mmCIF file of C-alpha atoms and ligand atoms in Angstrom:
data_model
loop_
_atom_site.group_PDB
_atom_site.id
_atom_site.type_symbol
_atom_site.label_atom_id
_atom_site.label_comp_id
_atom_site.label_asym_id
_atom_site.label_seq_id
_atom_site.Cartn_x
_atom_site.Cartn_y
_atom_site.Cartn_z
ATOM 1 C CA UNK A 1 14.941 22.615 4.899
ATOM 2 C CA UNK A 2 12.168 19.913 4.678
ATOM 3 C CA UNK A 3 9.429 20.384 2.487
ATOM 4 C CA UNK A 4 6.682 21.533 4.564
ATOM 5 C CA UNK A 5 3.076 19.656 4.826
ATOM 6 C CA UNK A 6 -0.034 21.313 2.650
ATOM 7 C CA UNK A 7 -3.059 21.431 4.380
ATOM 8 C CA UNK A 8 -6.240 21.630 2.031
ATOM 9 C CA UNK A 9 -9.143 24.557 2.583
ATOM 10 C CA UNK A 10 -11.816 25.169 0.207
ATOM 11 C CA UNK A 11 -9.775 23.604 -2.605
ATOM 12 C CA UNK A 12 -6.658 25.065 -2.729
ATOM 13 C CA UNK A 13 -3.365 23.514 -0.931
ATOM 14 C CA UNK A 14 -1.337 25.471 1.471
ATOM 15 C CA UNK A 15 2.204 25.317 3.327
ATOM 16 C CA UNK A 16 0.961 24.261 6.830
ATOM 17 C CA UNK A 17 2.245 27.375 8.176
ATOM 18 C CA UNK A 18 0.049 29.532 6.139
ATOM 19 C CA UNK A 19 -3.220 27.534 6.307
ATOM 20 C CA UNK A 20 -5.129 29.968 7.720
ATOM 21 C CA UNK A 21 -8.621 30.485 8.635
ATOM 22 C CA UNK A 22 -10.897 33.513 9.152
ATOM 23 C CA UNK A 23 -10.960 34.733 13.311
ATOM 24 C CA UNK A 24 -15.096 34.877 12.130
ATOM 25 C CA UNK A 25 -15.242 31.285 11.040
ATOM 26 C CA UNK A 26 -18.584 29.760 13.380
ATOM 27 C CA UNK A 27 -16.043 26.803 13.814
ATOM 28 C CA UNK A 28 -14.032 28.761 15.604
ATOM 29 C CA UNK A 29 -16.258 31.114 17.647
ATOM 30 C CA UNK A 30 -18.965 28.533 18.210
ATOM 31 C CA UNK A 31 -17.301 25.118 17.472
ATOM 32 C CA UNK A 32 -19.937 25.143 14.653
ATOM 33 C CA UNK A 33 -19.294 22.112 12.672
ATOM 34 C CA UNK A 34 -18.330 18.368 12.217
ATOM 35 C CA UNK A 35 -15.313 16.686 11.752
ATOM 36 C CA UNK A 36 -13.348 12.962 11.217
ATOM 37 C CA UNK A 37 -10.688 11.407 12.274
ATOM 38 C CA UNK A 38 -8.876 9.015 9.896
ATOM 39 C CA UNK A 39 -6.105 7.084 9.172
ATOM 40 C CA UNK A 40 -4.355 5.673 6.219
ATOM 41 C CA UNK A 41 -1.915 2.288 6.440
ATOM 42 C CA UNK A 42 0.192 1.530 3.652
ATOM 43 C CA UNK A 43 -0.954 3.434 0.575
ATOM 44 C CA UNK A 44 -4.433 2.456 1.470
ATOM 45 C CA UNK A 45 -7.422 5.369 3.453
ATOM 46 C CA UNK A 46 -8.639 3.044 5.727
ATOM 47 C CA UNK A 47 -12.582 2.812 5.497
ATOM 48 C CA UNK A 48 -12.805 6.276 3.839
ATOM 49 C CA UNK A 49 -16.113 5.216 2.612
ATOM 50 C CA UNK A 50 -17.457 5.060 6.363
ATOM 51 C CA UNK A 51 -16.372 8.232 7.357
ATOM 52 C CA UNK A 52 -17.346 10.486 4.443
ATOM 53 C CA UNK A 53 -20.622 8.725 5.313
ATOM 54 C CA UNK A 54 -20.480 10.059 8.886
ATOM 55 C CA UNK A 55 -19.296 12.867 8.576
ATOM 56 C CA UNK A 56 -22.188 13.963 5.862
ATOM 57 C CA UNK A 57 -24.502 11.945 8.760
ATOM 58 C CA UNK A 58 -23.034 14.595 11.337
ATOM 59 C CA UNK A 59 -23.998 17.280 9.755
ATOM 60 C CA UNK A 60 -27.495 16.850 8.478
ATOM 61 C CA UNK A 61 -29.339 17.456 11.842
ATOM 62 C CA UNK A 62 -27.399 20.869 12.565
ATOM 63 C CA UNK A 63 -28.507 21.542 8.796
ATOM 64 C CA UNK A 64 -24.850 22.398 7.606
ATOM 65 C CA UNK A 65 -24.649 22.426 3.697
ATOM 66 C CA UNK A 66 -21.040 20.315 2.872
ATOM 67 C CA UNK A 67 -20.399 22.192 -0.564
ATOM 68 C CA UNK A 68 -19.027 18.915 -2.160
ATOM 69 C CA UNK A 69 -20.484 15.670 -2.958
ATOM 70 C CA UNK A 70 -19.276 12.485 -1.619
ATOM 71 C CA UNK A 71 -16.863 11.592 -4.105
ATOM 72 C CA UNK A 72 -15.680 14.772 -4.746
ATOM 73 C CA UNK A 73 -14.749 15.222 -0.899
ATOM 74 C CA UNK A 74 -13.205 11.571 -1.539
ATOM 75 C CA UNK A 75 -11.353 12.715 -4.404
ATOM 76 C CA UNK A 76 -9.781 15.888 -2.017
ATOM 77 C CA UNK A 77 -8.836 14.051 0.735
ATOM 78 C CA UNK A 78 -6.839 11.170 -1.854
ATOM 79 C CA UNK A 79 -5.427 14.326 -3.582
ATOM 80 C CA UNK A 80 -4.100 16.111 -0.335
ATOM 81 C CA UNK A 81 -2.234 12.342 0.895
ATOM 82 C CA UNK A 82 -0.991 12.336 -2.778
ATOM 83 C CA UNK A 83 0.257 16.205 -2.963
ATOM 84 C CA UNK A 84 2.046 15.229 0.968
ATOM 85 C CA UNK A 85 3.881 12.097 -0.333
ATOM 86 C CA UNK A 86 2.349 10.370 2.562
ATOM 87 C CA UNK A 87 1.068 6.350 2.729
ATOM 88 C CA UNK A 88 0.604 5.952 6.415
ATOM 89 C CA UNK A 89 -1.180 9.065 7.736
ATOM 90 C CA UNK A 90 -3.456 10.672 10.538
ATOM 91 C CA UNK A 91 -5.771 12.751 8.096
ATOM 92 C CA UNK A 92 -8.080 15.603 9.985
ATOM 93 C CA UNK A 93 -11.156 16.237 8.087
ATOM 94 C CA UNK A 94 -12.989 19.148 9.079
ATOM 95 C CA UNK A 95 -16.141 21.110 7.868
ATOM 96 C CA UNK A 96 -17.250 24.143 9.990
ATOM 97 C CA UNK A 97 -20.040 26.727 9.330
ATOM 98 C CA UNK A 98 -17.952 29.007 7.531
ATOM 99 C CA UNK A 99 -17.520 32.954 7.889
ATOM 100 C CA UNK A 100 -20.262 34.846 9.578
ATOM 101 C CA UNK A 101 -21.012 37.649 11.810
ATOM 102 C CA UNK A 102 -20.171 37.555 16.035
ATOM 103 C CA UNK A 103 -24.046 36.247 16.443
ATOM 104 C CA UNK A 104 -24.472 32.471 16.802
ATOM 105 C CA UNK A 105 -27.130 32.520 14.239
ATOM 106 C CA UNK A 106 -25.700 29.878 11.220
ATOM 107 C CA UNK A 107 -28.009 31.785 8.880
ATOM 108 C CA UNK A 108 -24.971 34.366 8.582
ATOM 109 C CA UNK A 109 -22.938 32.227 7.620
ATOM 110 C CA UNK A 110 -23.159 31.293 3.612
ATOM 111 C CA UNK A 111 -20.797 28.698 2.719
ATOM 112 C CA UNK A 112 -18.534 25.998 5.168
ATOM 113 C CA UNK A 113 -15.296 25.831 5.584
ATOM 114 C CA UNK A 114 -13.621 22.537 4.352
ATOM 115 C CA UNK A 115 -10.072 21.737 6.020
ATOM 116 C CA UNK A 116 -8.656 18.510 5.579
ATOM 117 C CA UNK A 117 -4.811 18.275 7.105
ATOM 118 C CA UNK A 118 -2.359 14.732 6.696
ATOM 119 C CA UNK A 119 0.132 14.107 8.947
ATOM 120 C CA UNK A 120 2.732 11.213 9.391
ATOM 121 C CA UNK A 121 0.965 8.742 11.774
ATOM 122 C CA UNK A 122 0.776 9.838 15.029
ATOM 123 C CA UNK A 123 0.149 7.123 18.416
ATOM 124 C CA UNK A 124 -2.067 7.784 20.645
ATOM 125 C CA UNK A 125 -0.674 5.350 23.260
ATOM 126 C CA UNK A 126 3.088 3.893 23.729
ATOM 127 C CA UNK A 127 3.967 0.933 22.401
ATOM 128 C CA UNK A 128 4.213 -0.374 25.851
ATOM 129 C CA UNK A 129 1.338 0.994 26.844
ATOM 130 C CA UNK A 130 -0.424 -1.539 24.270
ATOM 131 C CA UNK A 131 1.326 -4.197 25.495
ATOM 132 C CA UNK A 132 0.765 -3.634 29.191
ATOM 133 C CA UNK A 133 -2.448 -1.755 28.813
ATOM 134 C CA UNK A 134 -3.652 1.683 30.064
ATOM 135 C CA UNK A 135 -5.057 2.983 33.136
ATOM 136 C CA UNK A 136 -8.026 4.604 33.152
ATOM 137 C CA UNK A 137 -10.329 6.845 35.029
ATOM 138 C CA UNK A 138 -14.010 6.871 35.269
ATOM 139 C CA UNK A 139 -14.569 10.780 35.436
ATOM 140 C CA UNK A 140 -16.858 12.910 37.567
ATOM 141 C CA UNK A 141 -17.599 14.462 33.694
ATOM 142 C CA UNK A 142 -21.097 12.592 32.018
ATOM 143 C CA UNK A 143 -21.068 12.018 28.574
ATOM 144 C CA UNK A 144 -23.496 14.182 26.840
ATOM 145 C CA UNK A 145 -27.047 13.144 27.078
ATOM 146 C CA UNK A 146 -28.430 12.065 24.083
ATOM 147 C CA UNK A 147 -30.876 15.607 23.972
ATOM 148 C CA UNK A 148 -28.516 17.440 24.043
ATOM 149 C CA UNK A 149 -24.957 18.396 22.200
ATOM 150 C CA UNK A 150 -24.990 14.816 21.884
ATOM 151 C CA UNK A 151 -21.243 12.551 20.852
ATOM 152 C CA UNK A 152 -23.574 10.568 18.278
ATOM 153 C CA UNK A 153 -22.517 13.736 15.639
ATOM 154 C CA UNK A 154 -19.156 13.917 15.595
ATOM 155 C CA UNK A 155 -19.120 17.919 16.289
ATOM 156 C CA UNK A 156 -16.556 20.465 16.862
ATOM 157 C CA UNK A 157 -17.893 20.856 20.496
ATOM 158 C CA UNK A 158 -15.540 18.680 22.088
ATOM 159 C CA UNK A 159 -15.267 20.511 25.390
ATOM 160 C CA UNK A 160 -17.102 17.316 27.393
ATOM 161 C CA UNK A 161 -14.197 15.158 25.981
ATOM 162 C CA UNK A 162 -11.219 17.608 26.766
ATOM 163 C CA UNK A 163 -12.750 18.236 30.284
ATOM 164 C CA UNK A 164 -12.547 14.515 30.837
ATOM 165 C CA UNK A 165 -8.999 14.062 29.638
ATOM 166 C CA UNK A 166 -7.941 17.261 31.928
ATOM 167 C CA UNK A 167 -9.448 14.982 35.033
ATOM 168 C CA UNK A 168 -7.838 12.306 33.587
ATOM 169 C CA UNK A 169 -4.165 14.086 33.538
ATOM 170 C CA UNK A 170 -4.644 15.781 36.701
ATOM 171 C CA UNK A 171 -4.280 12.554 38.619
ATOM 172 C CA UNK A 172 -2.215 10.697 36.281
ATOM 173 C CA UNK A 173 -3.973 8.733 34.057
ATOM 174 C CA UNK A 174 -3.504 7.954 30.932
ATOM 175 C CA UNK A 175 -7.577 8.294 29.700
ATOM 176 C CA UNK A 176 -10.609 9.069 31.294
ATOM 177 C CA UNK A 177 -14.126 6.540 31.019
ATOM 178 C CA UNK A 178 -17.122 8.797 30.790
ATOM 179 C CA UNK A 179 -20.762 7.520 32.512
ATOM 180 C CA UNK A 180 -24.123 8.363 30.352
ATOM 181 C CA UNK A 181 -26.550 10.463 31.896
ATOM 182 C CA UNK A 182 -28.019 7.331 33.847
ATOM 183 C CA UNK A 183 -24.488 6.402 35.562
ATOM 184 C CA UNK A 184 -23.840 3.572 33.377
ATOM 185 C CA UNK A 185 -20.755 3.008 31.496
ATOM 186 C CA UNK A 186 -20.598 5.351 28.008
ATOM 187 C CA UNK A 187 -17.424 5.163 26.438
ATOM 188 C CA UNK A 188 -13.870 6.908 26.580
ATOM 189 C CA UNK A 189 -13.135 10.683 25.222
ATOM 190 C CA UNK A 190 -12.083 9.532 22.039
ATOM 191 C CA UNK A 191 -12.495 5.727 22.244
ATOM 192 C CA UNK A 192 -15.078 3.531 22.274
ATOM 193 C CA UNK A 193 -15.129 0.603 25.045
ATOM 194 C CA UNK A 194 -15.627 -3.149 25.257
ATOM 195 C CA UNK A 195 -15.536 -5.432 28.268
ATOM 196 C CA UNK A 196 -15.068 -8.978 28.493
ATOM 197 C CA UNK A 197 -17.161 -11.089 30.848
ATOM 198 C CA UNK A 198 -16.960 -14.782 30.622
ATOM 199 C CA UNK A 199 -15.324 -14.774 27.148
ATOM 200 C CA UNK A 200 -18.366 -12.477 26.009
ATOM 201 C CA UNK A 201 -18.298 -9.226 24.609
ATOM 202 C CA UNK A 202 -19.845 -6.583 26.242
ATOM 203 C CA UNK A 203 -20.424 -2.854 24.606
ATOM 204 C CA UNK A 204 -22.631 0.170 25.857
ATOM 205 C CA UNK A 205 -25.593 0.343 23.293
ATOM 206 C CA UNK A 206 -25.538 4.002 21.323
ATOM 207 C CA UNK A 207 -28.229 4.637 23.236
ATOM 208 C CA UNK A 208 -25.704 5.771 26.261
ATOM 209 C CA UNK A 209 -24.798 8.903 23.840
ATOM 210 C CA UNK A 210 -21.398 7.053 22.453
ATOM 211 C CA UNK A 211 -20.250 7.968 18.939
ATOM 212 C CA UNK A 212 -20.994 5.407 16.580
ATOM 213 C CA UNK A 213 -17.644 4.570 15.815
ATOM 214 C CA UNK A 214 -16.309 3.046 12.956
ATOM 215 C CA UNK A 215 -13.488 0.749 14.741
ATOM 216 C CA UNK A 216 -16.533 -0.141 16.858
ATOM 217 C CA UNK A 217 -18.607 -1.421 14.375
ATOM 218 C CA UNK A 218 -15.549 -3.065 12.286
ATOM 219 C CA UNK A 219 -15.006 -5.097 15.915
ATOM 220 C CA UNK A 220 -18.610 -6.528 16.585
ATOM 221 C CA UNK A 221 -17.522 -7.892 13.185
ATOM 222 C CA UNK A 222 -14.871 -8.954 13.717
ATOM 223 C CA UNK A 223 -15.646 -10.521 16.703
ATOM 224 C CA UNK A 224 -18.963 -12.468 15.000
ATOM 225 C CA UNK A 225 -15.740 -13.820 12.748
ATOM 226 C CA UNK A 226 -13.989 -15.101 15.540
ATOM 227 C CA UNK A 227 -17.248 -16.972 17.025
ATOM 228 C CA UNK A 228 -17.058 -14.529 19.944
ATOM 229 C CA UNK A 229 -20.515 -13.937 21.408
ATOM 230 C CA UNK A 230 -21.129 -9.546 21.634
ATOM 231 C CA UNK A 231 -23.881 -8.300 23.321
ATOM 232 C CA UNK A 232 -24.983 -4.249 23.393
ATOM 233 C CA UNK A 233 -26.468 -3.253 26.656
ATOM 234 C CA UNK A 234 -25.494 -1.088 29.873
ATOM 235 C CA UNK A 235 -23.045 -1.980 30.962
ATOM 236 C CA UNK A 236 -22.616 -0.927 35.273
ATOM 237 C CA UNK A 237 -19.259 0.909 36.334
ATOM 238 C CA UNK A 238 -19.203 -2.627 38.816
ATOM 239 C CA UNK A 239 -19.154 -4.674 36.027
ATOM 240 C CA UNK A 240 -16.154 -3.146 34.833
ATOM 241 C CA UNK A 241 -14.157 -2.856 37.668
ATOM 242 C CA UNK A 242 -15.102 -6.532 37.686
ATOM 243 C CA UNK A 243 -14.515 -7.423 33.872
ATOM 244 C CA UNK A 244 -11.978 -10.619 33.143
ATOM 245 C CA UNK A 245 -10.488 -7.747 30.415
ATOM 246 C CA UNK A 246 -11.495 -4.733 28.745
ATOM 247 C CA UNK A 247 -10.436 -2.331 26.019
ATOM 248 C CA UNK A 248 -10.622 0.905 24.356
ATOM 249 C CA UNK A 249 -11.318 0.824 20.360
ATOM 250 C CA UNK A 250 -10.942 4.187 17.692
ATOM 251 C CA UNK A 251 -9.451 5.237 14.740
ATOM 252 C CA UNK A 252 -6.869 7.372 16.869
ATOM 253 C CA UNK A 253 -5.741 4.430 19.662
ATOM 254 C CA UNK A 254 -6.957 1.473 17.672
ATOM 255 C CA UNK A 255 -7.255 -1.530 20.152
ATOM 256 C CA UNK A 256 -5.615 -0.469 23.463
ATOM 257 C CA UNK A 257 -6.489 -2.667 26.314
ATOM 258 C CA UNK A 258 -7.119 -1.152 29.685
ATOM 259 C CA UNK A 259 -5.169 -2.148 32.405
ATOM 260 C CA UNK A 260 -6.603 -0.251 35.297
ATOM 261 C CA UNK A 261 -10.106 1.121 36.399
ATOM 262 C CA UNK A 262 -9.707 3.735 39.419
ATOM 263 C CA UNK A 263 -7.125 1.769 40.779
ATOM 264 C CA UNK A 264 -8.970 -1.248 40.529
ATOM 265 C CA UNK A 265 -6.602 -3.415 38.099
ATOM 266 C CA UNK A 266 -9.078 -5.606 35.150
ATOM 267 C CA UNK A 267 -8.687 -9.324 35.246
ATOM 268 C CA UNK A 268 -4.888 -10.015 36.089
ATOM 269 C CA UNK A 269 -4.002 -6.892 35.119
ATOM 270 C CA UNK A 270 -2.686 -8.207 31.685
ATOM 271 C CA UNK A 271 -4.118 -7.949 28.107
ATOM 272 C CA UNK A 272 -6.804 -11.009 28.016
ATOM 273 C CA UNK A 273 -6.838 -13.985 25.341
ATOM 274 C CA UNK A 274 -10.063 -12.440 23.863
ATOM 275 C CA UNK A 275 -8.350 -8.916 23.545
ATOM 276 C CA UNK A 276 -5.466 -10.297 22.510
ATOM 277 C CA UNK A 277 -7.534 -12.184 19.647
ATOM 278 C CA UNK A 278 -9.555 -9.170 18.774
ATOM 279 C CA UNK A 279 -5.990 -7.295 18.449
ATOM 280 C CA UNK A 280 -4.804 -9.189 16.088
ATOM 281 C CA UNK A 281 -7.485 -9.487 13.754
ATOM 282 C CA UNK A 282 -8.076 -5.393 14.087
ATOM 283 C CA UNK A 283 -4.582 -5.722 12.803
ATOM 284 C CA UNK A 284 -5.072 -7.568 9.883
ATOM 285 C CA UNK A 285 -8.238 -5.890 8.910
ATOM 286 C CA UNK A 286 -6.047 -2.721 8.833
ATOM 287 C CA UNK A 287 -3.492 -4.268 6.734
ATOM 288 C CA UNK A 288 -6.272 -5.248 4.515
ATOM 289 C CA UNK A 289 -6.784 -3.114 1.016
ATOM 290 C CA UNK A 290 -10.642 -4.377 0.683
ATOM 291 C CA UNK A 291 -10.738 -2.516 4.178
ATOM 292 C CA UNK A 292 -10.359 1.001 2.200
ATOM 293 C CA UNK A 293 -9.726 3.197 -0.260
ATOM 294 C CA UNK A 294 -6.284 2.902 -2.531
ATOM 295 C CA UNK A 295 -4.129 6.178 -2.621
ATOM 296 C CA UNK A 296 -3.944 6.337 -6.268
HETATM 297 N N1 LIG B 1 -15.955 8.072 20.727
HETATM 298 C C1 LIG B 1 -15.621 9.367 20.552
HETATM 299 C C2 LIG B 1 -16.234 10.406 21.406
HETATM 300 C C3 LIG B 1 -14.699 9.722 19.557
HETATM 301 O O1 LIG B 1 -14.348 10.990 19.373
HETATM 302 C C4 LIG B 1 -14.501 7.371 18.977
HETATM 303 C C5 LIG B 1 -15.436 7.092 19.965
HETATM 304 C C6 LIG B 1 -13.985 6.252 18.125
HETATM 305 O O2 LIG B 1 -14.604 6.308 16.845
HETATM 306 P P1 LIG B 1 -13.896 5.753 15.527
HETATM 307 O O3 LIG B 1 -14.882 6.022 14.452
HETATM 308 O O4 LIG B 1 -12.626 6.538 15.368
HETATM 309 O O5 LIG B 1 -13.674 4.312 15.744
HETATM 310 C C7 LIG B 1 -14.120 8.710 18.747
HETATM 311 C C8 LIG B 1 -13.141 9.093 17.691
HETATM 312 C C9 LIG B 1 -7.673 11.636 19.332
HETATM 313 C C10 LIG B 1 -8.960 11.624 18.584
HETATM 314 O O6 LIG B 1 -6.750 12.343 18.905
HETATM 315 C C11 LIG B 1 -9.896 10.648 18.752
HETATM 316 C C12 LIG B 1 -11.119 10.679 18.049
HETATM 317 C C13 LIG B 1 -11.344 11.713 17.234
HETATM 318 C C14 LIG B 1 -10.392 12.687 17.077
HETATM 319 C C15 LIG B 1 -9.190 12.653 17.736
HETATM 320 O O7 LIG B 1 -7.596 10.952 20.339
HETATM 321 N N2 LIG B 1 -12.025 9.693 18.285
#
């Protein structure tokens, strides 16, 4: 039998099949609590730095106490890759509210839960899917409003995003594009989105309620690198259906480029030159050790 996974809560490392929470965890009746996404390439956590950062971000405005500092949390989420003998990993870090009572108030509930779980790399989208690109569906389903649950904390309420991607599968897609609260273009359920227009970048501002993402941020680098011009405005569900290319960014489907807009296919239909450039730098970047923290 292979040596199962361990799965880190509150300190101690269990066999994935035991890591068990309590049924009165606020994370689980509420969705009560924050959470990253991560990945590690080759022996290397792949800007750690920024998403301790954000996930400490997330959870100062729904006042949730993270019981470890910064570095410790660092330290754990090394430690669990290290105890799984893994180098290229998906890692799930999670911190809910922690045990309480059935009422919603957070007040009952002492001290979070920590979770952080590694698994061999997982792919969001087919390698041909990459190539080719995806097709995409702007849903009926609005991103969150920026007064309300809003996507800029990366919470556990991720019911908006799920209800997209059922839309999405119902009719075949392979992702769903969400509209902000003003019917302009917001970003995917798990992906930020850039547009090409005239060899320009295009992104929604995070005005529109997207998630500050990290990949995000690491493109409009990027792209400043490569001389290509990015601008952050609204961006109108026209102007995408008209686009010369577009793409999806995230730590989950990296740089996928979209093929299709409700039916409508973007630019011939074909990842773009400026997509194609943006790809591979991503790439490097993610090969890159000053890019992250060393599994050591
Ligand atoms: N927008 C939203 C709403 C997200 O959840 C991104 C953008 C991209 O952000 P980063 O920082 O990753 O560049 C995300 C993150 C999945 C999955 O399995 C995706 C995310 C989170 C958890 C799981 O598809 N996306």
């Amino acid at each position: 039998m292979t040596k199962e996974l361990l799965v880190y809560i509150d300190g101690k490392f269990y066999p994935k099949s035991e890591a068990k929470i309590s049924v009165y965890d606020h994370g689980l009746l509420y969705g009560d609590g924050v959470f990253e996404g991560i990945r590690a390439y080759n022996g290397v956590v792949f800007k750690l730095k920024e998403h301790i950062d954000r996930l400490y971000k997330s959870a100062h405005p729904i006042f949730l106490k993270i019981p470890l500092t910064k570095a410790e949390l660092s330290k754990a989420v090394i430690e669990t890759l290290k105890k799984n003998n893994l180098k290229d990993a998906y890692i799930r870090l999670v911190v809910t509210r922690g045990v309480g009572d059935l009422g919603l108030d957070p007040r009952k509930c002492p001290k979070a839960t920590i979770i952080i779980i590694t698994e061999p790399l997982l792919q969001l989208h087919s390698t041909e899917k990459v190539e080719n690109g995806i097709n995409t569906v702007i849903t009926w389903v609005r991103r969150n409003p920026v007064d309300s649950a809003t996507h800029e904390m990366k919470s556990l309420n991720y019911l908006n995003s799920i209800l997209g991607k059922i839309e999405a599968n119902n009719i075949g897609a392979d992702e769903a594009i969400c509209l902000d609260k003003k019917g302009y273009v917001c970003e995917g359920v798990g992906e930020n989105l850039f547009i090409v227009r005239d060899g320009k970048l295009l992104t929604p501002p995070l005005s529109s309620g997207a998630l500050d993402g990290i990949t995000r941020t690491l493109i409009l680098r990027l792209a400043k690198k490569l001389g290509i011009e990015v601008t952050e405005r609204d961006i109108t569900p026209n102007e995408l259906f008209t686009a010369d290319e577009a793409f999806f960014t995230g730590t989950a489907a990296e740089v996928a480029p979209i093929r299709e807009v409700n039916g409508r296919l973007i630019g011939t239909g074909k990842p773009g030159s400026v997509t194609k450039r943006i790809l591979a730098e991503f790439e490097k970047a993610a090969k890159d050790p000053a890019e992250g923290s060393a599994i050591k």
